[in-house]
PDB file of C-alpha atoms in Angstrom:
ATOM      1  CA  UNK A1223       0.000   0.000   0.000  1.00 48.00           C
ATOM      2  CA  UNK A1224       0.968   3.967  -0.666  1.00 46.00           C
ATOM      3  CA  UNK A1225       1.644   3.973   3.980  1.00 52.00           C
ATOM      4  CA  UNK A1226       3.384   1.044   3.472  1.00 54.00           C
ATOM      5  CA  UNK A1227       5.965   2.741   0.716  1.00 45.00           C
ATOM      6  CA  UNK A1228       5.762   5.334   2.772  1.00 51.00           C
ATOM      7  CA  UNK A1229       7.194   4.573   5.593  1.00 54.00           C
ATOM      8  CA  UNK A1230       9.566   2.626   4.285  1.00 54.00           C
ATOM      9  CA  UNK A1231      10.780   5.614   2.568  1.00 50.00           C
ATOM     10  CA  UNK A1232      10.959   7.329   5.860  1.00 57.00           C
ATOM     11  CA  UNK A1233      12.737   4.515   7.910  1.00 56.00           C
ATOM     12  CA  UNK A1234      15.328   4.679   4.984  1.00 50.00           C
ATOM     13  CA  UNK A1235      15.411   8.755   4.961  1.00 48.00           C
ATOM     14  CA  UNK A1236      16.221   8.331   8.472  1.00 53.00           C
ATOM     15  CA  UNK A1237      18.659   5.897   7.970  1.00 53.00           C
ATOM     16  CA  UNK A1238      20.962   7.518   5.437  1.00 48.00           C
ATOM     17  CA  UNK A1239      20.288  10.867   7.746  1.00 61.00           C
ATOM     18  CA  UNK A1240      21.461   9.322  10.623  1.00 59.00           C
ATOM     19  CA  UNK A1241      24.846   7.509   8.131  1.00 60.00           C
ATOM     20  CA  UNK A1242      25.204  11.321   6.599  1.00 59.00           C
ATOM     21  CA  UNK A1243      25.685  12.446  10.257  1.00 54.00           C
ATOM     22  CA  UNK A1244      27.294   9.687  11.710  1.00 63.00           C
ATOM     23  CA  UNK A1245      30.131  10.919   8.581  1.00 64.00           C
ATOM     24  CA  UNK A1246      29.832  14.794   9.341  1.00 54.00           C
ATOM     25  CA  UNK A1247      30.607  13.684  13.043  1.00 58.00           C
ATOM     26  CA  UNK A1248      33.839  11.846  12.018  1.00 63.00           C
ATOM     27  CA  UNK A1249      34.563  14.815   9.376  1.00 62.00           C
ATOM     28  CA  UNK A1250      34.343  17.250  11.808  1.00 57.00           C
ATOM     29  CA  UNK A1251      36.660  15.560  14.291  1.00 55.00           C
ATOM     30  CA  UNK A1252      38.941  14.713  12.058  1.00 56.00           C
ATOM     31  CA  UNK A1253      39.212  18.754  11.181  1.00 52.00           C
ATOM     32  CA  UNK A1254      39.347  19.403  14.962  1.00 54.00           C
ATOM     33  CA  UNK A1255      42.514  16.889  14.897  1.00 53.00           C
ATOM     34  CA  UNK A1256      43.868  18.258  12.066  1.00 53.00           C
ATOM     35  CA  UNK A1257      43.616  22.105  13.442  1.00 46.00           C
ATOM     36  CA  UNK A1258      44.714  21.327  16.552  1.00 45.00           C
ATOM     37  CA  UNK A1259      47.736  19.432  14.993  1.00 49.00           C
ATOM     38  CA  UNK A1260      48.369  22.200  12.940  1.00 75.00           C
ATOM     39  CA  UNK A1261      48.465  25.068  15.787  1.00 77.00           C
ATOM     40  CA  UNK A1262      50.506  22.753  18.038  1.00 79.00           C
ATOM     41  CA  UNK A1263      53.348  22.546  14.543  1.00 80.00           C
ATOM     42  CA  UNK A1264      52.368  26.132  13.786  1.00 82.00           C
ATOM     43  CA  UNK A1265      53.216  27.334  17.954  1.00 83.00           C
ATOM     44  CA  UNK A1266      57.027  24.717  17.351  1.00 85.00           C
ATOM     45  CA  UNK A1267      57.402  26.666  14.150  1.00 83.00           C
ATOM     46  CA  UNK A1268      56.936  30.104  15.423  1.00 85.00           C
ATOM     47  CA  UNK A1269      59.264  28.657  18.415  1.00 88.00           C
ATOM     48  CA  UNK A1270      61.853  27.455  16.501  1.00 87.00           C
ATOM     49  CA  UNK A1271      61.773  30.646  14.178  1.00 86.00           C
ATOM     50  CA  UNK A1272      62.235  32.926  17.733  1.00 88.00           C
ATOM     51  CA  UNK A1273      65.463  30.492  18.720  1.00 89.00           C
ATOM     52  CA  UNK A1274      67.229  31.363  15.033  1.00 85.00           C
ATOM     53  CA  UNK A1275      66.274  34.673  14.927  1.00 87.00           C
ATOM     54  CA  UNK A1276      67.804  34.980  19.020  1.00 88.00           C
ATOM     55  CA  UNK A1277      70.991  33.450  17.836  1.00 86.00           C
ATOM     56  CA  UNK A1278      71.706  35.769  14.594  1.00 82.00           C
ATOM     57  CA  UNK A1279      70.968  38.544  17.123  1.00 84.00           C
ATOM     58  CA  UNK A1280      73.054  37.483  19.406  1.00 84.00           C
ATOM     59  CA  UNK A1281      76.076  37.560  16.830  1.00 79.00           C
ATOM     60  CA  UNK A1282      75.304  40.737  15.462  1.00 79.00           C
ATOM     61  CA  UNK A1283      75.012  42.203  19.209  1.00 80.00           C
ATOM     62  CA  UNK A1284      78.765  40.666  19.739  1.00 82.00           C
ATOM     63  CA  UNK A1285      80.276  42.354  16.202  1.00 80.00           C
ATOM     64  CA  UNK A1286      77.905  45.338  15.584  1.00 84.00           C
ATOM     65  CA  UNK A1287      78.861  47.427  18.307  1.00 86.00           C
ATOM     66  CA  UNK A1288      82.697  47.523  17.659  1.00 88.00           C
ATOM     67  CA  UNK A1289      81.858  48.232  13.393  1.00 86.00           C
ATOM     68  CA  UNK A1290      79.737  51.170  14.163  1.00 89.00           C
ATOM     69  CA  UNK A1291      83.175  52.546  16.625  1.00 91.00           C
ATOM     70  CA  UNK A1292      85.227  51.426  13.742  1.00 89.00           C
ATOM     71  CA  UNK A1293      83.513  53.678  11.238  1.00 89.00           C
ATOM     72  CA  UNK A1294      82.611  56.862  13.774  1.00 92.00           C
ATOM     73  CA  UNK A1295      86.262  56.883  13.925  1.00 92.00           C
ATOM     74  CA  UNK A1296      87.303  57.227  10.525  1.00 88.00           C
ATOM     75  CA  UNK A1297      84.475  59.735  10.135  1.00 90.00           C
ATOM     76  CA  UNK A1298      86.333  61.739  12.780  1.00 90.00           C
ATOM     77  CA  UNK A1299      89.579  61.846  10.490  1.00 83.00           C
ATOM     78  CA  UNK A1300      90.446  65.378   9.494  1.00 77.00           C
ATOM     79  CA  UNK A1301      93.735  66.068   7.453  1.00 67.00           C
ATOM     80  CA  UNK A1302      95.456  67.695  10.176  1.00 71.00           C
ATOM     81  CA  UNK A1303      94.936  64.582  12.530  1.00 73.00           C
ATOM     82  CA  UNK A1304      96.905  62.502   9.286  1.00 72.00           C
ATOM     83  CA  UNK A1305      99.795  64.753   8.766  1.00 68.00           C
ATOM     84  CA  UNK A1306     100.256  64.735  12.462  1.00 65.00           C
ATOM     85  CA  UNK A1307     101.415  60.679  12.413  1.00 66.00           C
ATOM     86  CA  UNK A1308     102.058  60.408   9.009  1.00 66.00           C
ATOM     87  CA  UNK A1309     105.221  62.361   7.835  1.00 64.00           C
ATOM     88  CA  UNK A1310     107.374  61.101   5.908  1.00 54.00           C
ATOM     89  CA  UNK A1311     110.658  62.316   7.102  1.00 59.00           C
ATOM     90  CA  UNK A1312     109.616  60.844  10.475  1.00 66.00           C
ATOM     91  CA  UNK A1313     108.018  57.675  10.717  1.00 65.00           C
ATOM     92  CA  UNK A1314     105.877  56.805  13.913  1.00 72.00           C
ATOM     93  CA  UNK A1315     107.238  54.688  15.903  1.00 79.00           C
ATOM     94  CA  UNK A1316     107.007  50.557  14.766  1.00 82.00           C
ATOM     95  CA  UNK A1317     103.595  49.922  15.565  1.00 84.00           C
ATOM     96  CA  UNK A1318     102.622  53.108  13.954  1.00 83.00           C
ATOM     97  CA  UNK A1319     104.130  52.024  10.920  1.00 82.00           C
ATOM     98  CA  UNK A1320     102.615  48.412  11.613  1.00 85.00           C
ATOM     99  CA  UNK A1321      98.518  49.978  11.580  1.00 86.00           C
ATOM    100  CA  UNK A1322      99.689  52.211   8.195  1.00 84.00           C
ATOM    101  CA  UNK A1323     100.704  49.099   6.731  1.00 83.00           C
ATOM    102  CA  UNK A1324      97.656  47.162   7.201  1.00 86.00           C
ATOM    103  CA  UNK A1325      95.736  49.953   5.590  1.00 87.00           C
ATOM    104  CA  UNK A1326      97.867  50.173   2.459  1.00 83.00           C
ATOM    105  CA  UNK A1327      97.377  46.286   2.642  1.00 83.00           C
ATOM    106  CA  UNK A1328      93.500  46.620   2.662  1.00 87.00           C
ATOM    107  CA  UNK A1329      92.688  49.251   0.184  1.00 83.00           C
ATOM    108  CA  UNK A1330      95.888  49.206  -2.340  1.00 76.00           C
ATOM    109  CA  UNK A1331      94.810  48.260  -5.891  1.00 67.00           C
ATOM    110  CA  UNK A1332      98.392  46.590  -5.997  1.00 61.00           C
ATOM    111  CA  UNK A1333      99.925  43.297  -7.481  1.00 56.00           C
ATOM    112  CA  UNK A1334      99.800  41.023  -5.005  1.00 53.00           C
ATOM    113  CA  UNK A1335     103.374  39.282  -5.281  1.00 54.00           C
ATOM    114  CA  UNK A1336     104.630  42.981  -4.413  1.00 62.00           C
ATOM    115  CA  UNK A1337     102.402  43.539  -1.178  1.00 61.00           C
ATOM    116  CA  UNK A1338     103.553  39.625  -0.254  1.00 58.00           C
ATOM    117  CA  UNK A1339     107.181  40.342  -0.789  1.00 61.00           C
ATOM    118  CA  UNK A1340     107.074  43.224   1.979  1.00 59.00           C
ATOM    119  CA  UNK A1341     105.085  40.662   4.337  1.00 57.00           C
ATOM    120  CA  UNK A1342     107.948  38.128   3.598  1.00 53.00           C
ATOM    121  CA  UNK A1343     110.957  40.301   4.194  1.00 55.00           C
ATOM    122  CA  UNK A1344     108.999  41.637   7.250  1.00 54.00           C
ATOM    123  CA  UNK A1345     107.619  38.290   8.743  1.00 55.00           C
ATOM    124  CA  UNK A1346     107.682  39.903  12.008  1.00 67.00           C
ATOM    125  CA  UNK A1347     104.819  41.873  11.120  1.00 72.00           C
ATOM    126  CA  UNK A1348     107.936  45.448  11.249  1.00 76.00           C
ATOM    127  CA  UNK A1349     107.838  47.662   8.203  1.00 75.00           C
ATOM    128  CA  UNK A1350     111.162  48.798   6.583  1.00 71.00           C
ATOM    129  CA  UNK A1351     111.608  52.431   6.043  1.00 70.00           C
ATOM    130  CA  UNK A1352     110.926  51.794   2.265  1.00 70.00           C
ATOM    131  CA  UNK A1353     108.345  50.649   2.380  1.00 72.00           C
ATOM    132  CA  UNK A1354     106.786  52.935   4.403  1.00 71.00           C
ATOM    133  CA  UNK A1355     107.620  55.496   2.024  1.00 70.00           C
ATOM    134  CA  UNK A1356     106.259  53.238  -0.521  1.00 71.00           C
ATOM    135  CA  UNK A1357     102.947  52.675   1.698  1.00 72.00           C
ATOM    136  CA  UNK A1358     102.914  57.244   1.430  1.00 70.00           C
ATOM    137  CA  UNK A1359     103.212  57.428  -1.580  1.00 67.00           C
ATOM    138  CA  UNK A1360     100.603  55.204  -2.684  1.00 65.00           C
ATOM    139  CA  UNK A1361      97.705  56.582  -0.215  1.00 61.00           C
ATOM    140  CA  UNK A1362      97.935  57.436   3.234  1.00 59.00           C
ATOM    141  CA  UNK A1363      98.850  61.172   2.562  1.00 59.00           C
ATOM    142  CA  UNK A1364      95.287  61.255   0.350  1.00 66.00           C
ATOM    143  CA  UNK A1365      93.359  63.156   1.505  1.00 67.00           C
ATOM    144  CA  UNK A1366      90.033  61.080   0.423  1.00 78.00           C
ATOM    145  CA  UNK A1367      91.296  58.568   2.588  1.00 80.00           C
ATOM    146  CA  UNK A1368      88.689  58.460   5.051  1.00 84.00           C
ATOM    147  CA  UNK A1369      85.740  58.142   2.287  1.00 86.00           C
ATOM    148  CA  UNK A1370      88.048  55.359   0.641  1.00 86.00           C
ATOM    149  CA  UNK A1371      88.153  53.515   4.027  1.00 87.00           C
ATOM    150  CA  UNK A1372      83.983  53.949   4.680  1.00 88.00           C
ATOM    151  CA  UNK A1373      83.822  52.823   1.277  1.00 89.00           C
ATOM    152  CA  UNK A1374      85.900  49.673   1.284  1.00 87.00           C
ATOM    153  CA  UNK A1375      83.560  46.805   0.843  1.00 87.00           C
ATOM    154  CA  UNK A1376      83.996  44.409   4.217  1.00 85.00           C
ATOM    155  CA  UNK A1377      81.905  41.582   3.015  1.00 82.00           C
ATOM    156  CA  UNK A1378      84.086  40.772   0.156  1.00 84.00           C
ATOM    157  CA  UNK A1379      87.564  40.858   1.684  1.00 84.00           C
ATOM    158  CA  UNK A1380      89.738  38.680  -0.673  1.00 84.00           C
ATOM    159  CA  UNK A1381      91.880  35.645   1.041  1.00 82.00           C
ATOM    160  CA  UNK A1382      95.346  37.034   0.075  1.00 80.00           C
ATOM    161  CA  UNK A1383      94.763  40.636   2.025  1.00 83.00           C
ATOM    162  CA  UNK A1384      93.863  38.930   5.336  1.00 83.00           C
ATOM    163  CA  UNK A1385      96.701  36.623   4.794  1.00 80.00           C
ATOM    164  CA  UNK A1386      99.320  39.565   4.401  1.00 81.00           C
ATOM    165  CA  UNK A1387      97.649  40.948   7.506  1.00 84.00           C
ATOM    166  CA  UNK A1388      98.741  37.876   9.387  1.00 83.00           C
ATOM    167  CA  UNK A1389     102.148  38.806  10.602  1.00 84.00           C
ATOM    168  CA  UNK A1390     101.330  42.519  11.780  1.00 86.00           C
ATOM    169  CA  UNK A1391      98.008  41.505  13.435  1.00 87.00           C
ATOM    170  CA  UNK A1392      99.968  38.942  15.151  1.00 86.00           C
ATOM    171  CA  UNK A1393     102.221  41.095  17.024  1.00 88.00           C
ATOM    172  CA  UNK A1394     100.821  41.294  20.853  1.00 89.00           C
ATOM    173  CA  UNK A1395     100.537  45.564  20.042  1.00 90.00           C
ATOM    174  CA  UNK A1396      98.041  45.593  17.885  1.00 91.00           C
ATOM    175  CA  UNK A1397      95.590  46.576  19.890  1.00 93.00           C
ATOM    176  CA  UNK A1398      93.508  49.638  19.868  1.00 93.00           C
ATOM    177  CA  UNK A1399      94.396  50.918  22.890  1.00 93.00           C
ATOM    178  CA  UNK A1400      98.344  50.734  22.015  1.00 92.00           C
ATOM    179  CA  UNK A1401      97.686  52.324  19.048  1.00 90.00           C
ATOM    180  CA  UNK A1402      95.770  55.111  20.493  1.00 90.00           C
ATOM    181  CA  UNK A1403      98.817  55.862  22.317  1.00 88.00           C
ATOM    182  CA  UNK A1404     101.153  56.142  19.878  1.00 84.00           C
ATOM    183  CA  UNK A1405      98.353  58.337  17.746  1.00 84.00           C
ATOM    184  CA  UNK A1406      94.483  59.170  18.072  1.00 87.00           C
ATOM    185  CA  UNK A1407      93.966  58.460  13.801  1.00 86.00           C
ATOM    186  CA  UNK A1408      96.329  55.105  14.361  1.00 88.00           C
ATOM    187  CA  UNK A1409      93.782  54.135  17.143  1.00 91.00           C
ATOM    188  CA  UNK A1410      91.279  54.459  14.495  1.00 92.00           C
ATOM    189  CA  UNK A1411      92.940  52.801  11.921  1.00 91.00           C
ATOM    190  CA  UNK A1412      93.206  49.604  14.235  1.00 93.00           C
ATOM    191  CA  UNK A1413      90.188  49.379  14.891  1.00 94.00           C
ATOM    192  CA  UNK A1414      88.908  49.319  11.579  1.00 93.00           C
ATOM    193  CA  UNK A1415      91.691  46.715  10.446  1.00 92.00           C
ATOM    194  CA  UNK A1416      90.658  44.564  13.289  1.00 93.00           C
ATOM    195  CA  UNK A1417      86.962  44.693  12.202  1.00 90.00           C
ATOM    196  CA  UNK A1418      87.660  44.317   8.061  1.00 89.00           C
ATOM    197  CA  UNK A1419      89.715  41.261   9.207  1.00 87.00           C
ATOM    198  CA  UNK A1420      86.766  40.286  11.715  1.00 85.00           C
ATOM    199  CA  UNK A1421      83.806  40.996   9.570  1.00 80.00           C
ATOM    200  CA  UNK A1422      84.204  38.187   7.049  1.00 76.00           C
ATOM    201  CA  UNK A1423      83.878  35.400   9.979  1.00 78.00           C
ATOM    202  CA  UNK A1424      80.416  37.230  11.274  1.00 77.00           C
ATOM    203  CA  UNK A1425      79.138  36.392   7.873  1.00 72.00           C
ATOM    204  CA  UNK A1426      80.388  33.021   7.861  1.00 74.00           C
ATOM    205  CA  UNK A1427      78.578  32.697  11.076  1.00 75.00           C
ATOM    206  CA  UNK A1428      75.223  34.727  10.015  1.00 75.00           C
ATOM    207  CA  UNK A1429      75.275  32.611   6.492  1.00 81.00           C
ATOM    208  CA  UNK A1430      73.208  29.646   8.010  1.00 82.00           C
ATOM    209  CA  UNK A1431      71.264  31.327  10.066  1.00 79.00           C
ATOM    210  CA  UNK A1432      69.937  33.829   7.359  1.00 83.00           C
ATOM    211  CA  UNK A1433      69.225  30.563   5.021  1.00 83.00           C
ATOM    212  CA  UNK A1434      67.371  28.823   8.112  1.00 85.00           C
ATOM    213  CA  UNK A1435      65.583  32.126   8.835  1.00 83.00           C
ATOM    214  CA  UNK A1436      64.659  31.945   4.520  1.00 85.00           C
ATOM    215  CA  UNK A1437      63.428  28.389   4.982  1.00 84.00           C
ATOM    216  CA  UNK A1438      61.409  29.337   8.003  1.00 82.00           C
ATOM    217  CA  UNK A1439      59.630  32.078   6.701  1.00 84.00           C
ATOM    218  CA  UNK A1440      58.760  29.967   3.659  1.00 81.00           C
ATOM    219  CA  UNK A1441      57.319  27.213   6.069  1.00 80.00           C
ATOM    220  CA  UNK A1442      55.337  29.588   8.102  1.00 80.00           C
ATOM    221  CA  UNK A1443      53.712  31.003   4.871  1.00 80.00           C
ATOM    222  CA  UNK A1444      52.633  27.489   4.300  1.00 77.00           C
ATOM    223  CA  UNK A1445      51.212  26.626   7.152  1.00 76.00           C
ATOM    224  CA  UNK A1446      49.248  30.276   7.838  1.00 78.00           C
ATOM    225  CA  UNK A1447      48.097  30.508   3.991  1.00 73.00           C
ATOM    226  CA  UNK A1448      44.789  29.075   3.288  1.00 62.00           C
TER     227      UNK A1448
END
């Protein structure tokens, strides 16, 4: 009969009802699963992004401070304070000569065989009056020093200027305080020798980091991003 079909219709309706909610249920927790599991990565992402981030700040708290002395400085260098240290007819005294020497090694546009042959005859890290004269003549008296220092490129320091740095750094004066004695512009000059030499291992050290901090922000756009 038509009640009979009827009701079967309805015992059925309210059987695939009841399946189509039984699967909504499961759906939904499965989603409530999923977002929770997805927070809980999203919270160790965000974590693990705060620890890299901590550690390149950390490094650049270490180095920063002593670049931005190095290059207040030089930007304190006036051509009186130069002439004052740098005469030719009378040399400062050895470690004077030392810092000069450094420069002239950082910023010369000079064959390298020639710079290496002064480091060899010198292994002491001591500079021989000629060439000291030689290291004059070629820059130190310029006046556009100071902008040529500020505008010497400290991320690409090439491997044979630190290694004809190696004997003069090594001597147990070259400091910036020693140098400061012997002349306020030689103090300078020290320090920013010790950070050009310096500044090549923070990037060594920051290189990771900044390519884990690329990956991470990648990653976090994936899993905030509908």
């Amino acid at each position: 009969s038509m009640s009979s079909v009827a009701d079967e219709l309805r015992a059925t309706h309210a059987r695939l009802t009841a399946a189509e909610l039984a699967a909504a249920s499961k759906l939904a927790g499965e989603a409530r699963e999923s977002l929770v599991g997805s927070e809980a990565e999203l919270q160790a992402h965000r974590a693990s992004m705060s620890k890299t981030r901590a550690a390149a700040q950390a490094i650049l708290d270490q180095t920063m401070p002593e670049l931005h002395a190095a290059i207040a400085g030089i930007q304190k260098i006036q051509g009186n304070m130069l002439t004052e240290v740098l005469e030719p007819r009378k040399p400062p005294p050895s470690l004077g000569m030392a810092v000069c020497f450094t420069v002239w090694i950082l910023l010369a546009a000079r064959d390298t065989a020639e710079i290496h042959q002064h480091t060899r005859k010198q292994g002491e890290g001591e500079v021989d009056r000629d060439a000291w004269v030689e290291c004059l003549m070629d820059f130190v008296q310029d006046a556009k020093l100071p902008g040529k220092i500020l505008d010497f490129d400290l991320e690409n320091v090439e491997q044979w200027r630190t290694e004809a740095l190696s004997p003069f750094l090594a001597r147990a004066d070259f400091t910036v305080e020693a140098a400061s004695r012997v002349g306020t512009v030689l103090g300078y000059f020290a320090r920013w020798v010790l950070v050009a030499v310096a500044h090549p291992r923070t990037l060594l050290q920051l290189g990771p980091l900044r390519q884990e901090m690329a990956m991470q922000e990648v990653r976090l756009r994936e899993l905030t991003e509908p």
